[in-house]
PDB file of C-alpha atoms and ligand atoms in Angstrom:
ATOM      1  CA  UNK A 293     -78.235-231.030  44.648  1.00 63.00           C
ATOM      2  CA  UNK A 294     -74.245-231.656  44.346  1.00 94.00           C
ATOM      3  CA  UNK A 295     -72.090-229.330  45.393  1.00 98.00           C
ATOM      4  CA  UNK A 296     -68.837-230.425  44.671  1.00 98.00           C
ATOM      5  CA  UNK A 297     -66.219-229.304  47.835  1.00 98.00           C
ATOM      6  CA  UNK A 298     -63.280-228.888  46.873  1.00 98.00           C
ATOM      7  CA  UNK A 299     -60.110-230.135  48.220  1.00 98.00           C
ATOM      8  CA  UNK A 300     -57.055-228.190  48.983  1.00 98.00           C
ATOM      9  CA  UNK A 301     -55.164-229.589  45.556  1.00 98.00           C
ATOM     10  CA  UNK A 302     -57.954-228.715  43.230  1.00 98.00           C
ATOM     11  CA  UNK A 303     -58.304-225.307  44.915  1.00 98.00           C
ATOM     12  CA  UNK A 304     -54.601-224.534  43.671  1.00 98.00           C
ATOM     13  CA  UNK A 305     -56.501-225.289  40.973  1.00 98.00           C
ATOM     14  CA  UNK A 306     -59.022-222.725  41.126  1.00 98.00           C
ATOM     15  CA  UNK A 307     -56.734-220.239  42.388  1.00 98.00           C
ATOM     16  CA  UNK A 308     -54.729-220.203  39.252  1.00 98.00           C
ATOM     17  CA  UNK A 309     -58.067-219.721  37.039  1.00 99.00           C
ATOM     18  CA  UNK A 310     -59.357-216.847  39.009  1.00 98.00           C
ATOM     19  CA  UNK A 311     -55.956-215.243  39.344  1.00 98.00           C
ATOM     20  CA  UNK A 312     -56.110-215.485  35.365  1.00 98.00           C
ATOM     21  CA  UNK A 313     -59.611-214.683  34.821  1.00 99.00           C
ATOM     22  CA  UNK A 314     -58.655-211.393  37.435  1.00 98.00           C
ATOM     23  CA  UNK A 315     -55.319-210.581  34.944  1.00 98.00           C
ATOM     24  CA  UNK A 316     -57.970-210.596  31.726  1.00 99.00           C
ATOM     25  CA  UNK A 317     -59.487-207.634  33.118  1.00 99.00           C
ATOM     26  CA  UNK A 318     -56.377-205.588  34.008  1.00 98.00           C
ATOM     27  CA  UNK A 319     -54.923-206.462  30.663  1.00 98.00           C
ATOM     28  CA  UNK A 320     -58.246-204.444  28.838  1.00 98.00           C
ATOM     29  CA  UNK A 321     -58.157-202.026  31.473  1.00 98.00           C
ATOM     30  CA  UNK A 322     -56.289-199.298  30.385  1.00 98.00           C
ATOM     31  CA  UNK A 323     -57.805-199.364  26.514  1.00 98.00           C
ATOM     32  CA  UNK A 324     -61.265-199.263  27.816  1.00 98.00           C
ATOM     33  CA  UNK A 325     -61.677-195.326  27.063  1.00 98.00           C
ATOM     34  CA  UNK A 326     -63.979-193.296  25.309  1.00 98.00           C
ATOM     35  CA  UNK A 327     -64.141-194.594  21.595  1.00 98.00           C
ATOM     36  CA  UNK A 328     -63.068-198.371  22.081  1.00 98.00           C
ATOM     37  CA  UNK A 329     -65.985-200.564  20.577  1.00 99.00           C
ATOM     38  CA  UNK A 330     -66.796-203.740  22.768  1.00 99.00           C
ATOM     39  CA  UNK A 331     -66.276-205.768  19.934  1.00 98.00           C
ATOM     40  CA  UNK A 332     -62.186-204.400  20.298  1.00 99.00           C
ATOM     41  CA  UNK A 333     -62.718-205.129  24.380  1.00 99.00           C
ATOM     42  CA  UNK A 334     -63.554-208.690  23.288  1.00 99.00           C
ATOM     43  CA  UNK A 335     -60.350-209.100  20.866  1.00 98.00           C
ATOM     44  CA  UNK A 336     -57.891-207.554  23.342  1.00 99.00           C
ATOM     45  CA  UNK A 337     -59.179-210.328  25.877  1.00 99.00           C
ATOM     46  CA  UNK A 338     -59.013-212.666  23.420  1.00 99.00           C
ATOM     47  CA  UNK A 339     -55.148-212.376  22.371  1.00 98.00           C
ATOM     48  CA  UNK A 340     -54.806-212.218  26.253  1.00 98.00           C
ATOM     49  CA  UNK A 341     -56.432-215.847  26.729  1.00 99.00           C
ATOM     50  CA  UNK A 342     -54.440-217.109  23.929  1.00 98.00           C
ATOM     51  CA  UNK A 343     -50.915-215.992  25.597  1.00 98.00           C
ATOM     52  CA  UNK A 344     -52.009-217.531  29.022  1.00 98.00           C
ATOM     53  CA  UNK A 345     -53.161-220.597  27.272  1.00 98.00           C
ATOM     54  CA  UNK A 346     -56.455-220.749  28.756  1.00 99.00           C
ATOM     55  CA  UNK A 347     -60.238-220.283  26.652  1.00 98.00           C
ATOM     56  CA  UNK A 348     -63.328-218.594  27.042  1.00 99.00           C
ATOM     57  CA  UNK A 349     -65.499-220.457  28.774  1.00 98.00           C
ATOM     58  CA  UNK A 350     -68.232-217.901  27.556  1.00 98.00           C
ATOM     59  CA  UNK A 351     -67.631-218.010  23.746  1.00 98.00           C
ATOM     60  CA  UNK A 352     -69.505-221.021  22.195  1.00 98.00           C
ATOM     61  CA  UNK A 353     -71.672-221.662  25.740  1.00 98.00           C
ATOM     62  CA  UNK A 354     -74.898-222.740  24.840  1.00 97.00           C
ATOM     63  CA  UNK A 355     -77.330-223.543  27.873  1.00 96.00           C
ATOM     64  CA  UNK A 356     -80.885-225.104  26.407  1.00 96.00           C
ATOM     65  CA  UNK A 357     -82.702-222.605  24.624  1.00 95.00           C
ATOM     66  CA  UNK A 358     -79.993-219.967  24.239  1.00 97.00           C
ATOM     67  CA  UNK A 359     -77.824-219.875  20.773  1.00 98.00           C
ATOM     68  CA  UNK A 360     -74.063-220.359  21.149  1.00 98.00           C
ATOM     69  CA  UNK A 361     -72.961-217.142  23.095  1.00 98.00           C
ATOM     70  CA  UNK A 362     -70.619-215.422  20.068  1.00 98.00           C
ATOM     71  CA  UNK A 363     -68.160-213.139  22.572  1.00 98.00           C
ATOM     72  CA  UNK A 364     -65.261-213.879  24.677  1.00 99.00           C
ATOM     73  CA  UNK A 365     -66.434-212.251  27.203  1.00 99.00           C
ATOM     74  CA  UNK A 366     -69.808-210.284  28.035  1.00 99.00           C
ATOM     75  CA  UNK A 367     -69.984-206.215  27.716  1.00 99.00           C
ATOM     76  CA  UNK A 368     -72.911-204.797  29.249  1.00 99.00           C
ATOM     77  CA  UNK A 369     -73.174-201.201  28.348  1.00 99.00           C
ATOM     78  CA  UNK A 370     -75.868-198.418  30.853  1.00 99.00           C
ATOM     79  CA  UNK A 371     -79.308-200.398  30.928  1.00 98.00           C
ATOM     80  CA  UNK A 372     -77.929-203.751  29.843  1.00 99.00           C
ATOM     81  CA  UNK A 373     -78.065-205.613  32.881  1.00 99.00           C
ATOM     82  CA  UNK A 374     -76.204-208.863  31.582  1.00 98.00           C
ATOM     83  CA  UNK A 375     -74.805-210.770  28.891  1.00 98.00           C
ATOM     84  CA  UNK A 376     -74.627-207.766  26.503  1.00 98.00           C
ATOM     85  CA  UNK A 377     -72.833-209.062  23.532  1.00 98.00           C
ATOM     86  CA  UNK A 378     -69.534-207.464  22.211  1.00 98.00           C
ATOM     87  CA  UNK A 379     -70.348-205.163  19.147  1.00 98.00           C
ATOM     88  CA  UNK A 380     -68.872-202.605  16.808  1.00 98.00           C
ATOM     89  CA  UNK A 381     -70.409-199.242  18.690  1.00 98.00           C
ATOM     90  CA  UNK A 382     -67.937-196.789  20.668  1.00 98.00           C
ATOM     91  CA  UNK A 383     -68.249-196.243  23.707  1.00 99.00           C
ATOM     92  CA  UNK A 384     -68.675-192.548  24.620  1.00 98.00           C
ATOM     93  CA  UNK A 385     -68.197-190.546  27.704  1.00 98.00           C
ATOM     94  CA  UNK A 386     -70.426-190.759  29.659  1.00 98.00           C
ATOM     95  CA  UNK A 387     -71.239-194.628  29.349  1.00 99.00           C
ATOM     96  CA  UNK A 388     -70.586-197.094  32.114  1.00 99.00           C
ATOM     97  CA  UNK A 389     -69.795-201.061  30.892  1.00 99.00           C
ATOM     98  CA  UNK A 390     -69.803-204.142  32.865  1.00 99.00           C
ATOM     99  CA  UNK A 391     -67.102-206.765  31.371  1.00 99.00           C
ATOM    100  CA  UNK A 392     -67.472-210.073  32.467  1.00 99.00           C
ATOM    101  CA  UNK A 393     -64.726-212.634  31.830  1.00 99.00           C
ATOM    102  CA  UNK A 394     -64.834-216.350  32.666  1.00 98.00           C
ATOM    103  CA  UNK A 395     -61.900-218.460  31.783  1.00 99.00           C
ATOM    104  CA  UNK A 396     -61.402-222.132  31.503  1.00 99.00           C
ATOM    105  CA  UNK A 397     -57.298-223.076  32.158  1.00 99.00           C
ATOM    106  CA  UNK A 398     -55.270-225.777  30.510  1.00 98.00           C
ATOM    107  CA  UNK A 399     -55.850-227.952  34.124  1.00 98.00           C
ATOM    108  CA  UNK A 400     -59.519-227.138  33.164  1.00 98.00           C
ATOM    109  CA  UNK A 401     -60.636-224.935  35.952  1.00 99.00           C
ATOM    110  CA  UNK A 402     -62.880-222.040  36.026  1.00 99.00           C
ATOM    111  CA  UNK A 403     -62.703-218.549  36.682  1.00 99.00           C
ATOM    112  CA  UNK A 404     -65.359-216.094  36.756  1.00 99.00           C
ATOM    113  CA  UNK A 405     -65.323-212.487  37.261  1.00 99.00           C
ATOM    114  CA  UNK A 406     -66.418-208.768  35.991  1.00 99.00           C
ATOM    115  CA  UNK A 407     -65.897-205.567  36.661  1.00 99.00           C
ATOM    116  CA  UNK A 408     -67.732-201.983  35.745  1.00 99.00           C
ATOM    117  CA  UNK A 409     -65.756-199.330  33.958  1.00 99.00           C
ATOM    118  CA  UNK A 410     -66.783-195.214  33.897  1.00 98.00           C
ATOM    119  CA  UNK A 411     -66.072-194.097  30.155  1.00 98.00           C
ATOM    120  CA  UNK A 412     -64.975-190.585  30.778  1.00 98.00           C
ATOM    121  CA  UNK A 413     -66.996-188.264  33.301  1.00 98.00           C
ATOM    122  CA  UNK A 414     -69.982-190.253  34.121  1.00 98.00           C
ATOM    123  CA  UNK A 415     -73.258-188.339  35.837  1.00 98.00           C
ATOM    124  CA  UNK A 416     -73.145-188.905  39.540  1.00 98.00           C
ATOM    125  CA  UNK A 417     -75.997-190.738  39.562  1.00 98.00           C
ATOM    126  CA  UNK A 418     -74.106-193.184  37.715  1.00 98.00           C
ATOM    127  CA  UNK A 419     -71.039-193.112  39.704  1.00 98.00           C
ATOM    128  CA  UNK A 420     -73.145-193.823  42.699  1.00 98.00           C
ATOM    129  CA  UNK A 421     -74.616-196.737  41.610  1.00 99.00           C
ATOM    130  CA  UNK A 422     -71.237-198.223  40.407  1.00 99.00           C
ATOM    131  CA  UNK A 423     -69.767-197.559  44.079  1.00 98.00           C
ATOM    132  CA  UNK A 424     -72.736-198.877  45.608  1.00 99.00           C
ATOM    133  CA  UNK A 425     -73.450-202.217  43.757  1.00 99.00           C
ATOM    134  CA  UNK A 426     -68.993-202.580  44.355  1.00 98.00           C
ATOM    135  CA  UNK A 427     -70.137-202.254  48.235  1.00 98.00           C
ATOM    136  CA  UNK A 428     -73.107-204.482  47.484  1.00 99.00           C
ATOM    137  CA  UNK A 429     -71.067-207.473  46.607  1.00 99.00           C
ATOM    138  CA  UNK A 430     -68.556-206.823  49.394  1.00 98.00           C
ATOM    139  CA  UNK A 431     -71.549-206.945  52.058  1.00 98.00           C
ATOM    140  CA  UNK A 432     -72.496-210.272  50.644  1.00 98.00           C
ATOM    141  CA  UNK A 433     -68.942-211.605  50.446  1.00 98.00           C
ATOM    142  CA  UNK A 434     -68.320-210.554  53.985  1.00 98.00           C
ATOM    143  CA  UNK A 435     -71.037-213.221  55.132  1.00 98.00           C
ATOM    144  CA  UNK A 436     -69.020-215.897  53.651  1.00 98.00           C
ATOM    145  CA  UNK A 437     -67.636-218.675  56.605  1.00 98.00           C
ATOM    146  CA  UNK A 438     -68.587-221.929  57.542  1.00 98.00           C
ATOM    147  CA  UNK A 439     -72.052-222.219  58.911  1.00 98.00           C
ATOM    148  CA  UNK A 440     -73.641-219.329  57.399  1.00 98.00           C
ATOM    149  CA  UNK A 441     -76.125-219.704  54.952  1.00 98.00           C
ATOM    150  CA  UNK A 442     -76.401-218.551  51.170  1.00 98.00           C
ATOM    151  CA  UNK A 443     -79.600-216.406  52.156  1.00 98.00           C
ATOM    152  CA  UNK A 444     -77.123-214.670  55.434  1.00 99.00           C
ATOM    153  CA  UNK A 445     -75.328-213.488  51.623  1.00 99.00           C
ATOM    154  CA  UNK A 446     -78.627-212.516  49.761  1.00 99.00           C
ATOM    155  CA  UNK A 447     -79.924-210.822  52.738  1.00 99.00           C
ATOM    156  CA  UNK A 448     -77.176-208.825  53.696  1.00 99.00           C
ATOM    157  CA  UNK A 449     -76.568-207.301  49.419  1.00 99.00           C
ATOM    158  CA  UNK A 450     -80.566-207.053  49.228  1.00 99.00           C
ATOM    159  CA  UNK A 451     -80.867-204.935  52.514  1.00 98.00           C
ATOM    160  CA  UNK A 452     -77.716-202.705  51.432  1.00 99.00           C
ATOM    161  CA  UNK A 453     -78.697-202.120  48.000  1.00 99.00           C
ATOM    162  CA  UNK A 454     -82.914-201.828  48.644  1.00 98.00           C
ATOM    163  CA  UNK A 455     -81.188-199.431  51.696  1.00 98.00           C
ATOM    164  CA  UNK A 456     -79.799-197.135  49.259  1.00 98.00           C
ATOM    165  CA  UNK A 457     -82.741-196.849  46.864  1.00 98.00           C
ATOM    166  CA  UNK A 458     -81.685-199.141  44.446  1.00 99.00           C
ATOM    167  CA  UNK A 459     -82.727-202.375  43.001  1.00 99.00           C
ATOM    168  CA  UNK A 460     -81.943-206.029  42.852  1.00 99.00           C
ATOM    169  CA  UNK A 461     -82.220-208.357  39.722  1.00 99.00           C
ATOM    170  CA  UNK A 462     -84.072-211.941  40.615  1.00 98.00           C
ATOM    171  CA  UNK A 463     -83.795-213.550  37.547  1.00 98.00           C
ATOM    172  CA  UNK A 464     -79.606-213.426  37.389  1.00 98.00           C
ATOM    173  CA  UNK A 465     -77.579-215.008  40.134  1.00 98.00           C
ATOM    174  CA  UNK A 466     -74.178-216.516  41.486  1.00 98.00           C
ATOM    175  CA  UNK A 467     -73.053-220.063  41.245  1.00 98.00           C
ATOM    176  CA  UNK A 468     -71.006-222.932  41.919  1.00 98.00           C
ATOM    177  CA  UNK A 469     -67.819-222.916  40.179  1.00 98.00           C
ATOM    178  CA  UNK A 470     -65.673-225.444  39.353  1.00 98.00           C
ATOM    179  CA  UNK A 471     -64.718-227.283  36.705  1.00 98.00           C
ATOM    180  CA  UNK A 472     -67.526-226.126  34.961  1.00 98.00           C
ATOM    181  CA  UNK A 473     -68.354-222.532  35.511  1.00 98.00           C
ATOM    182  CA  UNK A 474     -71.894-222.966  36.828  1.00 98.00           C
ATOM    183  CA  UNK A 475     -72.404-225.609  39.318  1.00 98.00           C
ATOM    184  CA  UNK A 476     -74.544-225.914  42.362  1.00 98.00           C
ATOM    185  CA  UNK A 477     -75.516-223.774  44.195  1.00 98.00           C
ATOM    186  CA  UNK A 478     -77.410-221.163  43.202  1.00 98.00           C
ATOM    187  CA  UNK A 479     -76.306-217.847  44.831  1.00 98.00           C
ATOM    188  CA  UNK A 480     -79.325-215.270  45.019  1.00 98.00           C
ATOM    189  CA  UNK A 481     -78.842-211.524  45.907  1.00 99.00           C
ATOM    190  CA  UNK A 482     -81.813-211.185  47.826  1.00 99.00           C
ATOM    191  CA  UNK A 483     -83.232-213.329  50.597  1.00 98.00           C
ATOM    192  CA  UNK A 484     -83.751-214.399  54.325  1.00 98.00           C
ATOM    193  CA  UNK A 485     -80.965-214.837  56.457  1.00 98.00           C
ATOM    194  CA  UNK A 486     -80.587-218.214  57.792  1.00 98.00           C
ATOM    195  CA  UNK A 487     -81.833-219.468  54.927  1.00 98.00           C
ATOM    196  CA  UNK A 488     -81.008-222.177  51.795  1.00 98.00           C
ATOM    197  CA  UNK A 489     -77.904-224.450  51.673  1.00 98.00           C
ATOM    198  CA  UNK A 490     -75.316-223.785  54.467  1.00 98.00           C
ATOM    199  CA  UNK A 491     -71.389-222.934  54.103  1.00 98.00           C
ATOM    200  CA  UNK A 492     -68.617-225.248  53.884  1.00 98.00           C
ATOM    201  CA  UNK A 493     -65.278-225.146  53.614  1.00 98.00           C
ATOM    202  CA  UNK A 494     -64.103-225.722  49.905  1.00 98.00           C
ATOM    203  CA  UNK A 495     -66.998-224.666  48.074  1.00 98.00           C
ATOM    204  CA  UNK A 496     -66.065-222.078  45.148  1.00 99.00           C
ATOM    205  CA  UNK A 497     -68.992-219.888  43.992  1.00 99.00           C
ATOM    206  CA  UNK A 498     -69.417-216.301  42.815  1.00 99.00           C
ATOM    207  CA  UNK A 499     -71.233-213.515  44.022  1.00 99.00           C
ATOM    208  CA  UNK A 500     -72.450-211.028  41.512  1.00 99.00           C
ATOM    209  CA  UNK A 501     -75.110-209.012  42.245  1.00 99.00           C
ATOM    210  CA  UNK A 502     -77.033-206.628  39.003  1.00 99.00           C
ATOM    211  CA  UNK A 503     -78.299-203.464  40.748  1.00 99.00           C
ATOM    212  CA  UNK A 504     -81.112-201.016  39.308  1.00 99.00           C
ATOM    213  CA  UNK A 505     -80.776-197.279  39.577  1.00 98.00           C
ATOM    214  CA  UNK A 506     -84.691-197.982  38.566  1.00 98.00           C
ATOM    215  CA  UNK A 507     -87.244-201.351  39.028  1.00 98.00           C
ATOM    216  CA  UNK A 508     -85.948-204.549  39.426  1.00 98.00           C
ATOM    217  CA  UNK A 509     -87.591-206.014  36.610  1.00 98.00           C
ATOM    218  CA  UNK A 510     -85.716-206.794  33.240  1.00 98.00           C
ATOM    219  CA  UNK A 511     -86.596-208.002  29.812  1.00 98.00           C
ATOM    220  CA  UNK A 512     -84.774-209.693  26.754  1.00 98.00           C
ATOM    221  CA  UNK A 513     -83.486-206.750  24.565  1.00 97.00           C
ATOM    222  CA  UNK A 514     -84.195-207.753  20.292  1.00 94.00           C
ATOM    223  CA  UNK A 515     -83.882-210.700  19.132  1.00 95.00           C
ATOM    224  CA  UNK A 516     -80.017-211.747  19.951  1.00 98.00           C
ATOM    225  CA  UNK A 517     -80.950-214.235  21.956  1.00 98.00           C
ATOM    226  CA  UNK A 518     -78.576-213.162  25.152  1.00 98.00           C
ATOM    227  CA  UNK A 519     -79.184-209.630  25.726  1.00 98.00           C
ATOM    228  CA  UNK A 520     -81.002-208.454  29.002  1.00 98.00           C
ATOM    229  CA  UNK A 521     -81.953-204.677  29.672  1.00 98.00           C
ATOM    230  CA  UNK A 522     -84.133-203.020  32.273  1.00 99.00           C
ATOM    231  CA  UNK A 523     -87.710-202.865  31.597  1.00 98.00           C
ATOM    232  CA  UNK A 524     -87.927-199.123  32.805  1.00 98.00           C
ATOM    233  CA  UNK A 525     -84.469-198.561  30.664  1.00 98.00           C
ATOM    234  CA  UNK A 526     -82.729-197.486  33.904  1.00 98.00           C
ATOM    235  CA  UNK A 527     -79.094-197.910  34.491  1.00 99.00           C
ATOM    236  CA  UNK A 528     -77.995-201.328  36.106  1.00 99.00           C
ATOM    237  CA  UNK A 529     -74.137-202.208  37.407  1.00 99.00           C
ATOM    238  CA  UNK A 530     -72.952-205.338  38.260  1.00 99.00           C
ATOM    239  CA  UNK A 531     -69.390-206.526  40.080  1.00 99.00           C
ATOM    240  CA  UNK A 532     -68.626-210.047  40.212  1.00 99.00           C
ATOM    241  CA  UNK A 533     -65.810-212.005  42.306  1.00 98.00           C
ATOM    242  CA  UNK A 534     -65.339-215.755  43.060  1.00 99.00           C
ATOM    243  CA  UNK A 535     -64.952-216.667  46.409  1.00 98.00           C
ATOM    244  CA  UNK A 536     -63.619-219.526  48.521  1.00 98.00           C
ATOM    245  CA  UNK A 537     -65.412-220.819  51.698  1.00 98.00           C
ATOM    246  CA  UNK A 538     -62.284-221.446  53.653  1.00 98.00           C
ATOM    247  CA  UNK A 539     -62.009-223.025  57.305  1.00 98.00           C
ATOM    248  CA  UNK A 540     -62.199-219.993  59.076  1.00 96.00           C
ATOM    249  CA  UNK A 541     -64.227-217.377  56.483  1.00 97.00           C
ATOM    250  CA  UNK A 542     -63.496-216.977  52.955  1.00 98.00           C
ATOM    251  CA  UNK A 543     -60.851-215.863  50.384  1.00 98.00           C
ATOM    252  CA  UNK A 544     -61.349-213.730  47.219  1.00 98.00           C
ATOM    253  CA  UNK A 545     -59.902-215.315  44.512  1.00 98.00           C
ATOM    254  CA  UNK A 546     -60.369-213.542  41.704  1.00 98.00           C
ATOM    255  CA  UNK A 547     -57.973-210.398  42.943  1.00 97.00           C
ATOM    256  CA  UNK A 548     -55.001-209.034  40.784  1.00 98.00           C
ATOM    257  CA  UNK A 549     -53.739-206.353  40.427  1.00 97.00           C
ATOM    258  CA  UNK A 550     -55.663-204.139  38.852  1.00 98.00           C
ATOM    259  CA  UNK A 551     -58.662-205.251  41.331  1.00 98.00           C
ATOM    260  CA  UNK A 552     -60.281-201.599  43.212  1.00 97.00           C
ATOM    261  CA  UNK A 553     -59.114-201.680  46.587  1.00 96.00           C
ATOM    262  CA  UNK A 554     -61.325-203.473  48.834  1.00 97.00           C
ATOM    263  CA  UNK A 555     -64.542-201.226  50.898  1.00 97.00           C
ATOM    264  CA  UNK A 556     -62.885-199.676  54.361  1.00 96.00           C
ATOM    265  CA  UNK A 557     -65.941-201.528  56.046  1.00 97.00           C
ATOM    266  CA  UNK A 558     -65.063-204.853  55.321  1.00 97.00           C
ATOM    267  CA  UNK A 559     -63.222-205.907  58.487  1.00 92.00           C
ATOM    268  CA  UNK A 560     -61.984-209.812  57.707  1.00 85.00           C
ATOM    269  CA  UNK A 561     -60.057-209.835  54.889  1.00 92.00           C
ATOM    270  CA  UNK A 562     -56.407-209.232  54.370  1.00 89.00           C
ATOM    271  CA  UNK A 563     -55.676-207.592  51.239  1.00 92.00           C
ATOM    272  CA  UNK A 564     -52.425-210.145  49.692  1.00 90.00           C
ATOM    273  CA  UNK A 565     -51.561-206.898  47.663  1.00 90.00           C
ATOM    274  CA  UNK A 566     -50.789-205.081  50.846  1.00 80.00           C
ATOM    275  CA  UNK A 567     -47.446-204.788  51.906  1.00 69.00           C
ATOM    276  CA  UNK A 568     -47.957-205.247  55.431  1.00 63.00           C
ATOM    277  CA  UNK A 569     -49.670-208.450  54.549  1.00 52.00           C
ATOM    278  CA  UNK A 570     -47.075-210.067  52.534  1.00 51.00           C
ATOM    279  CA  UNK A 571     -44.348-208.789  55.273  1.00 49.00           C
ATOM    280  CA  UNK A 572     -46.393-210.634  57.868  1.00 46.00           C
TER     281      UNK A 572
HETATM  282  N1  MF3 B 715     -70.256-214.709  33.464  1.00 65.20           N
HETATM  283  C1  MF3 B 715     -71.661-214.884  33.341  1.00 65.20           C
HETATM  284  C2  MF3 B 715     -72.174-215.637  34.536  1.00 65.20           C
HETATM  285  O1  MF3 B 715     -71.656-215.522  35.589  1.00 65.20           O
HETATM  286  C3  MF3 B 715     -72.065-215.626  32.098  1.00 65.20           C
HETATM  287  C4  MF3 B 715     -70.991-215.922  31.157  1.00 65.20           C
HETATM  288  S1  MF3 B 715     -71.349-217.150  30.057  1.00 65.20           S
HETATM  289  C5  MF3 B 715     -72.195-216.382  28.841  1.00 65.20           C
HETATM  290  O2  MF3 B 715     -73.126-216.366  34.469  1.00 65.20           O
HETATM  291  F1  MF3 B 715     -72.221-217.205  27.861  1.00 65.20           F
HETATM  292  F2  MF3 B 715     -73.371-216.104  29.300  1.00 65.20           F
HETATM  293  F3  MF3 B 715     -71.569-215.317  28.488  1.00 65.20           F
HETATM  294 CO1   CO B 716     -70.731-215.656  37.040  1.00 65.20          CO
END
């Protein structure tokens, strides 16, 4: 198992590709509306990369077994759970859409993130499970500090989310991220606490949990090669950040602007878009 622990230069490093891979997502923000195809999601990101000067790191990825992923980025539209592939179908009201963005900068770092996006009025039940799985990943962030253990993060998203009548995906999880955007270790969403590899300050992973309005279990959707859906066809949401283990707890580093404003319950974390927190 190598984690690689990164030191305090090459998390500059990391900053700057989250920060980016965080800006991505504000840039498409405002044209993801009723009507907008995810195939026009993936070319706004696109012309966005190409004026920071940094790639895809999801166009062209290829793990064994999978064909080249075609997108810039990953749209996951209502009972996609993941790695829905950018196509020429509007959205319509109604619809709620993961897009996940990972970036590669010209110092070669990674940044990995995603966000979910209401198209319109969407049912409540819908809304719900949007809010939720946002709160879901902030419980399992708010585990992160030295000495606590990746299944202290599962536990804490799977007993939140199973809590609130939802779901968790096992076959999906977070990971290392580095120079290349999956490393060691593997970040589950469910689990034990005190469990699996302990915290240490400098690690980079991301924390990403796919909730299930129905069962947990998912299946490959046609014959793309990428696509994953619910088996029962119920809605799934995901949220993704990438976090920093830091010496005393963690930092978010994949926050911009356009990031929602963090859950009132999280406690530790000082929001650097806050006012008061730059004035301190
Ligand atoms: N962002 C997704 C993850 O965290 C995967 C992106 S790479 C892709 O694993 F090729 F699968 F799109
Ligand atoms: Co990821």
């Amino acid at each position: 198992m190598t984690i690689h622990y990164k030191t305090p230069e090459e998390i500059e490093g990391m900053r700057e590709a989250c920060r980016l891979a965080s800006e991505v997502l504000d840039y498409i923000t405002p044209h993801i509306r009723p009507g907008i195809t995810t195939k026009r999601i993936d070319e706004l990101a696109a012309q966005c990369l190409k004026a920071q000067g940094t790639v895809s790191a999801a166009i062209g990825y290829q793990p064994p077994g999978y064909p080249p992923f075609p997108g810039h980025l990953c749209t996951s539209v209502n009972h996609v759970v993941c790695h829905g592939i950018p196509n020429d179908k509007p959205l319509k009201k109604g619809d709620i859409v993961n897009v996940d963005l990972d970036l590669i900068t010209k110092d070669g770092w990674c940044g990995d993130n995603s966000r979910m996006f209401l198209i319109g009025e969407v049912s409540i039940a819908a809304k719900r499970l949007v809010n939720l799985t946002y709160e879901a990943m902030w419980h399992g962030i708010e585990q992160v500090r030295p000495g606590a253990r990746l299944g202290d993060v599962g536990h804490a998203i799977q007993k939140f989310a199973e809590g609130h009548g939802l779901s968790v995906v096992r076959e999906y999880c977070g990971h290392g991220i580095g120079r290349s955007v999956h490393e060691e270790p593997q970040v589950l969403h469910y689990g034990k606490p005190g469990t699996l590899e302990e915290l240490r300050p400098g690690m980079t992973f991301t924390i990403e949990p796919m909730l299930n309005l129905g069962r947990r279990e998912v299946k490959e959707f046609g014959n793309d090669g990428w696509t994953i859906v619910t088996k029962d066809r119920s809605l799934s949401a995901q949220w993704e950040h990438t976090v920093l283990v830091t010496e005393t707890g963690y930092d978010v580093l994949t926050v911009s602007a356009g990031s929602p404003a963090v859950p009132a319950f999280v406690k530790g974390y000082v929001d650097p878009r806050q006012p008061a927190a730059a004035a301190a």
